[in-house]
Amino acid sequence: MEYEVVLPAAGSGKRMGAGQNKLFLQLAEKPILIHTLNVFEADVNCTGIWLAVKPEERLFIEALLAQYNITKVKGLPAGGEERQHSVHSCIKEMSNVNIVLVHDAARPFITHGIIERLASTAFVKGAAIAGVRAKDTMKKVRDGVITETVDRESLWMIQTPQAFRFDLLAEAEDVAEKVGFLGTDEAMLVERLGHEVHIVESSYENVKMTTKEDLIFGEAILASRKS
Ligand code: CTP
Ligand code: MG
């Protein structure tokens, strides 16, 4: 199933504490951003990449695209204050798209198999997001005291990609902007419209590079894939 992908890349990586956009940090001698871009560059079903960037980083990123032969980028709109704003600035520039995926630029280990299941489920159902089953016992806590043990069977940890029929996501984002609603993922905006969002079981390897420990995990994933 063909699709275009939006990669929000305009964060500052505060929790990584590297003093720069974490996407420029290297894993196996390549920037995290390039690992992520390579997945979509290599996917025959990906017909275009949209990168939300900080305006002051645009030139540097364009140089990286040239250096690593990334050819599918159709635009690099300015990101915003929050991730949702960054995604929205890409959506507003896209046209004639059937299926759109939104994927954190900071998740370099996504695979073509999961992408395909997301895109084809979104084509049929409208909305499909990646997630994995919660592994640990989950409890609700208030003021340091357990109030409830939650049924783990019904709990999923949500990742990206999140895939949508383009018109559905565009409408959900427009509505959210109009009423000033800020969600932590795209699915929340679509859920607010009353539309069903389906889950596609993903992989525990599809981690987001968020804190320093994630880099260790990332290097290990790359090493295990190589051997
Ligand atoms: N992102 C973005 N625009 C923002 C904030 C985040 O495009 N205003 C992007 C990040 O670059 C990242 C993805 O959204 O690829 C997921 O966000 P997160 O992991 O939170 O990255 P940062 O916001 O950069 O990190 P932190 O929250 O620790 O500052
Ligand atoms: Mg953030």
Short mmCIF file of C-alpha atoms and ligand atoms in Angstrom, two decimals:
data_model
loop_
_atom_site.label_atom_id
_atom_site.label_comp_id
_atom_site.label_asym_id
_atom_site.label_seq_id
_atom_site.Cartn_x
_atom_site.Cartn_y
_atom_site.Cartn_z
CA MET A 1 0.00 0.00 0.00
CA GLU A 2 1.50 3.33 -1.09
CA TYR A 3 1.77 6.16 1.42
CA GLU A 4 3.60 9.38 2.26
CA VAL A 5 5.25 9.79 5.65
CA VAL A 6 5.52 12.77 8.00
CA LEU A 7 8.58 12.69 10.24
CA PRO A 8 8.51 15.28 13.03
CA ALA A 9 12.17 16.16 13.62
CA ALA A 10 11.90 19.60 15.19
CA GLY A 11 12.31 18.68 18.86
CA SER A 12 15.16 19.69 21.11
CA GLY A 13 15.87 16.39 22.85
CA LYS A 14 15.84 17.80 26.38
CA ARG A 15 15.54 14.40 28.07
CA MET A 16 18.56 13.13 26.14
CA GLY A 17 20.56 15.97 27.61
CA ALA A 18 23.02 16.12 24.70
CA GLY A 19 22.86 19.88 24.33
CA GLN A 20 21.67 19.48 20.73
CA ASN A 21 18.85 17.90 18.76
CA LYS A 22 19.20 14.21 19.71
CA LEU A 23 18.45 13.20 16.10
CA PHE A 24 21.98 14.31 15.18
CA LEU A 25 23.56 11.88 17.67
CA GLN A 26 25.19 8.88 16.04
CA LEU A 27 24.32 5.20 16.25
CA ALA A 28 26.82 2.95 14.49
CA GLU A 29 28.43 6.05 12.95
CA LYS A 30 25.28 7.44 11.39
CA PRO A 31 22.92 10.12 12.75
CA ILE A 32 19.69 8.73 14.26
CA LEU A 33 17.77 10.84 11.75
CA ILE A 34 19.50 9.10 8.84
CA HIS A 35 18.73 5.63 10.20
CA THR A 36 15.05 6.57 10.27
CA LEU A 37 15.12 8.20 6.83
CA ASN A 38 16.85 5.15 5.33
CA VAL A 39 13.93 2.91 6.30
CA PHE A 40 11.52 5.01 4.24
CA GLU A 41 14.01 5.72 1.44
CA ALA A 42 14.31 1.94 1.01
CA ASP A 43 10.56 1.20 1.16
CA VAL A 44 9.12 1.00 -2.38
CA ASN A 45 5.67 1.89 -1.03
CA CYS A 46 6.86 5.20 0.39
CA THR A 47 6.20 7.85 -2.26
CA GLY A 48 7.25 10.92 -0.29
CA ILE A 49 8.82 12.08 2.98
CA TRP A 50 7.92 15.29 4.82
CA LEU A 51 10.31 16.45 7.52
CA ALA A 52 9.28 19.04 10.10
CA VAL A 53 12.47 20.86 11.08
CA LYS A 54 13.64 23.77 13.15
CA PRO A 55 14.32 26.61 10.68
CA GLU A 56 17.83 27.09 12.10
CA GLU A 57 18.58 23.39 11.46
CA ARG A 58 17.18 23.23 7.92
CA LEU A 59 20.46 23.87 6.10
CA PHE A 60 22.32 21.31 8.17
CA ILE A 61 19.59 18.71 7.57
CA GLU A 62 19.56 19.42 3.84
CA ALA A 63 23.31 18.79 3.80
CA LEU A 64 22.77 15.45 5.58
CA LEU A 65 20.12 14.46 3.02
CA ALA A 66 22.61 15.12 0.24
CA GLN A 67 25.46 13.36 2.02
CA TYR A 68 23.42 10.19 2.60
CA ASN A 69 21.55 10.22 -0.73
CA ILE A 70 18.07 10.65 0.69
CA THR A 71 15.99 11.50 -2.38
CA LYS A 72 12.34 11.19 -1.33
CA VAL A 73 12.01 14.33 0.82
CA LYS A 74 9.30 16.55 -0.68
CA GLY A 75 9.40 19.33 1.89
CA LEU A 76 10.92 20.52 5.15
CA PRO A 77 8.30 22.79 6.75
CA ALA A 78 9.07 24.62 9.96
CA GLY A 79 8.19 22.68 13.10
CA GLY A 80 6.26 24.26 15.94
CA GLU A 81 6.27 24.60 19.71
CA GLU A 82 4.77 21.13 20.25
CA ARG A 83 5.11 17.93 18.23
CA GLN A 84 1.46 18.20 17.14
CA HIS A 85 2.18 21.62 15.60
CA SER A 86 5.19 20.19 13.76
CA VAL A 87 3.08 17.40 12.26
CA HIS A 88 0.34 19.87 11.34
CA SER A 89 2.73 22.11 9.43
CA CYS A 90 3.58 19.14 7.19
CA ILE A 91 -0.04 18.05 6.71
CA LYS A 92 -0.94 21.58 5.57
CA GLU A 93 1.61 21.39 2.75
CA MET A 94 0.65 17.94 1.48
CA SER A 95 -1.80 17.30 -1.34
CA ASN A 96 -3.13 14.39 -3.41
CA VAL A 97 -2.23 11.90 -0.72
CA ASN A 98 -4.35 8.85 0.06
CA ILE A 99 -2.60 7.31 3.08
CA VAL A 100 -0.33 9.24 5.44
CA LEU A 101 1.92 7.83 8.14
CA VAL A 102 3.22 9.93 11.02
CA HIS A 103 6.41 8.54 12.52
CA ASP A 104 8.75 9.93 15.17
CA ALA A 105 12.10 10.65 13.56
CA ALA A 106 13.53 9.37 16.86
CA ARG A 107 12.33 5.75 16.21
CA PRO A 108 14.96 4.37 13.82
CA PHE A 109 14.15 0.65 14.16
CA ILE A 110 10.73 0.45 12.52
CA THR A 111 10.46 -2.31 9.90
CA HIS A 112 8.81 -2.50 6.48
CA GLY A 113 6.54 -5.32 7.65
CA ILE A 114 4.92 -3.23 10.37
CA ILE A 115 4.69 -0.21 8.06
CA GLU A 116 2.86 -2.32 5.47
CA ARG A 117 0.35 -3.66 7.99
CA LEU A 118 -0.33 -0.12 9.24
CA ALA A 119 -0.78 1.37 5.78
CA SER A 120 -3.09 -1.39 4.55
CA THR A 121 -5.17 -1.35 7.76
CA ALA A 122 -5.52 2.45 7.47
CA PHE A 123 -6.63 2.02 3.86
CA VAL A 124 -9.45 -0.31 4.90
CA LYS A 125 -10.37 1.10 8.34
CA GLY A 126 -9.24 4.73 8.22
CA ALA A 127 -6.86 4.74 11.17
CA ALA A 128 -4.25 2.28 12.51
CA ILE A 129 -1.47 2.80 15.03
CA ALA A 130 1.49 0.74 16.20
CA GLY A 131 1.62 -0.57 19.76
CA VAL A 132 2.95 -3.35 21.95
CA ARG A 133 1.39 -5.17 24.87
CA ALA A 134 2.29 -3.90 28.33
CA LYS A 135 4.77 -6.31 29.91
CA ASP A 136 4.72 -5.27 33.56
CA THR A 137 1.93 -5.28 36.08
CA MET A 138 0.24 -1.90 35.84
CA LYS A 139 -1.18 0.03 38.78
CA LYS A 140 -2.74 3.43 39.28
CA VAL A 141 -1.08 5.47 42.00
CA ARG A 142 -2.24 8.58 43.83
CA ASP A 143 -0.01 10.39 46.33
CA GLY A 144 2.35 7.41 46.41
CA VAL A 145 -0.38 4.87 47.22
CA ILE A 146 -1.90 2.24 44.91
CA THR A 147 -5.51 2.97 44.10
CA GLU A 148 -6.05 0.22 41.56
CA THR A 149 -4.37 -2.65 39.72
CA VAL A 150 -5.31 -2.25 36.10
CA ASP A 151 -6.19 -5.22 33.91
CA ARG A 152 -3.01 -5.61 31.84
CA GLU A 153 -4.77 -7.53 29.06
CA SER A 154 -6.41 -4.32 27.92
CA LEU A 155 -3.28 -2.16 28.10
CA TRP A 156 -1.06 -1.33 25.13
CA MET A 157 1.98 0.89 24.95
CA ILE A 158 1.55 3.12 21.93
CA GLN A 159 4.26 3.91 19.42
CA THR A 160 4.47 5.38 15.96
CA PRO A 161 3.96 4.96 13.00
CA GLN A 162 0.35 6.05 13.15
CA ALA A 163 -1.39 5.66 9.78
CA PHE A 164 -4.52 7.40 8.50
CA ARG A 165 -6.57 8.17 5.47
CA PHE A 166 -5.21 11.59 4.71
CA ASP A 167 -8.56 13.41 4.79
CA LEU A 168 -9.38 11.95 8.21
CA LEU A 169 -6.12 13.11 9.82
CA ALA A 170 -6.31 16.52 8.14
CA GLU A 171 -9.83 17.03 9.49
CA ALA A 172 -8.85 15.82 12.98
CA GLU A 173 -5.92 18.25 13.08
CA ASP A 174 -7.99 21.18 11.83
CA VAL A 175 -10.61 20.55 14.50
CA ALA A 176 -7.96 20.20 17.21
CA GLU A 177 -6.36 23.46 16.16
CA LYS A 178 -9.69 25.27 16.10
CA VAL A 179 -10.60 24.27 19.65
CA GLY A 180 -7.03 24.44 20.97
CA PHE A 181 -6.84 20.71 21.82
CA LEU A 182 -3.35 19.33 22.32
CA GLY A 183 -2.95 15.55 22.12
CA THR A 184 0.09 13.42 22.79
CA ASP A 185 -0.38 11.49 19.56
CA GLU A 186 -2.32 11.76 16.29
CA ALA A 187 -4.73 8.99 17.28
CA MET A 188 -6.11 11.12 20.13
CA LEU A 189 -7.18 13.76 17.63
CA VAL A 190 -8.94 11.17 15.48
CA GLU A 191 -10.53 9.49 18.53
CA ARG A 192 -12.01 12.88 19.43
CA LEU A 193 -13.87 12.85 16.11
CA GLY A 194 -15.50 9.59 17.21
CA HIS A 195 -13.61 7.57 14.61
CA GLU A 196 -12.34 4.06 15.45
CA VAL A 197 -8.58 3.70 15.63
CA HIS A 198 -7.21 0.19 15.12
CA ILE A 199 -4.06 -1.21 16.68
CA VAL A 200 -1.37 -3.11 14.83
CA GLU A 201 0.92 -5.18 17.05
CA SER A 202 4.42 -3.81 16.63
CA SER A 203 7.83 -4.77 18.03
CA TYR A 204 9.59 -3.97 21.30
CA GLU A 205 12.55 -3.02 19.11
CA ASN A 206 10.66 0.01 17.82
CA VAL A 207 11.88 2.14 20.74
CA LYS A 208 12.11 5.92 20.73
CA MET A 209 15.56 7.30 21.43
CA THR A 210 14.55 9.44 24.41
CA THR A 211 17.16 9.17 27.18
CA LYS A 212 20.84 8.14 27.23
CA GLU A 213 20.00 4.49 28.07
CA ASP A 214 18.06 4.21 24.83
CA LEU A 215 21.29 4.78 22.86
CA ILE A 216 22.80 1.67 24.48
CA PHE A 217 19.70 -0.32 23.53
CA GLY A 218 19.88 1.16 20.03
CA GLU A 219 23.48 0.11 19.49
CA ALA A 220 22.57 -3.39 20.71
CA ILE A 221 19.66 -3.66 18.27
CA LEU A 222 21.91 -2.64 15.37
CA ALA A 223 24.59 -5.13 16.44
CA SER A 224 22.08 -7.98 16.73
CA ARG A 225 20.61 -7.20 13.30
CA LYS A 226 24.07 -7.21 11.77
CA SER A 227 25.05 -10.62 13.13
N1 CTP B 1 9.25 16.90 17.70
C1 CTP B 1 8.92 17.90 16.78
N2 CTP B 1 8.51 19.13 17.21
C2 CTP B 1 8.41 19.41 18.53
C3 CTP B 1 8.73 18.41 19.48
C4 CTP B 1 9.14 17.16 19.03
O1 CTP B 1 9.01 17.67 15.58
N3 CTP B 1 8.01 20.63 18.92
C5 CTP B 1 9.71 15.58 17.23
C6 CTP B 1 11.07 15.15 17.77
O2 CTP B 1 12.12 15.69 16.96
C7 CTP B 1 11.00 13.64 17.75
C8 CTP B 1 9.50 13.34 17.88
O3 CTP B 1 8.82 14.58 17.68
O4 CTP B 1 11.46 13.09 16.52
C9 CTP B 1 9.17 12.73 19.22
O5 CTP B 1 9.38 13.67 20.26
P1 CTP B 1 10.33 13.48 21.52
O6 CTP B 1 10.83 12.09 21.58
O7 CTP B 1 9.64 14.06 22.69
O8 CTP B 1 11.62 14.39 21.10
P2 CTP B 1 12.06 15.79 21.70
O9 CTP B 1 10.86 16.65 21.91
O10 CTP B 1 13.14 16.28 20.82
O11 CTP B 1 12.69 15.36 23.10
P3 CTP B 1 12.34 15.96 24.57
O12 CTP B 1 10.86 15.82 24.75
O13 CTP B 1 13.13 15.11 25.51
O14 CTP B 1 12.79 17.41 24.54
MG MG B 2 9.28 16.08 23.29
#
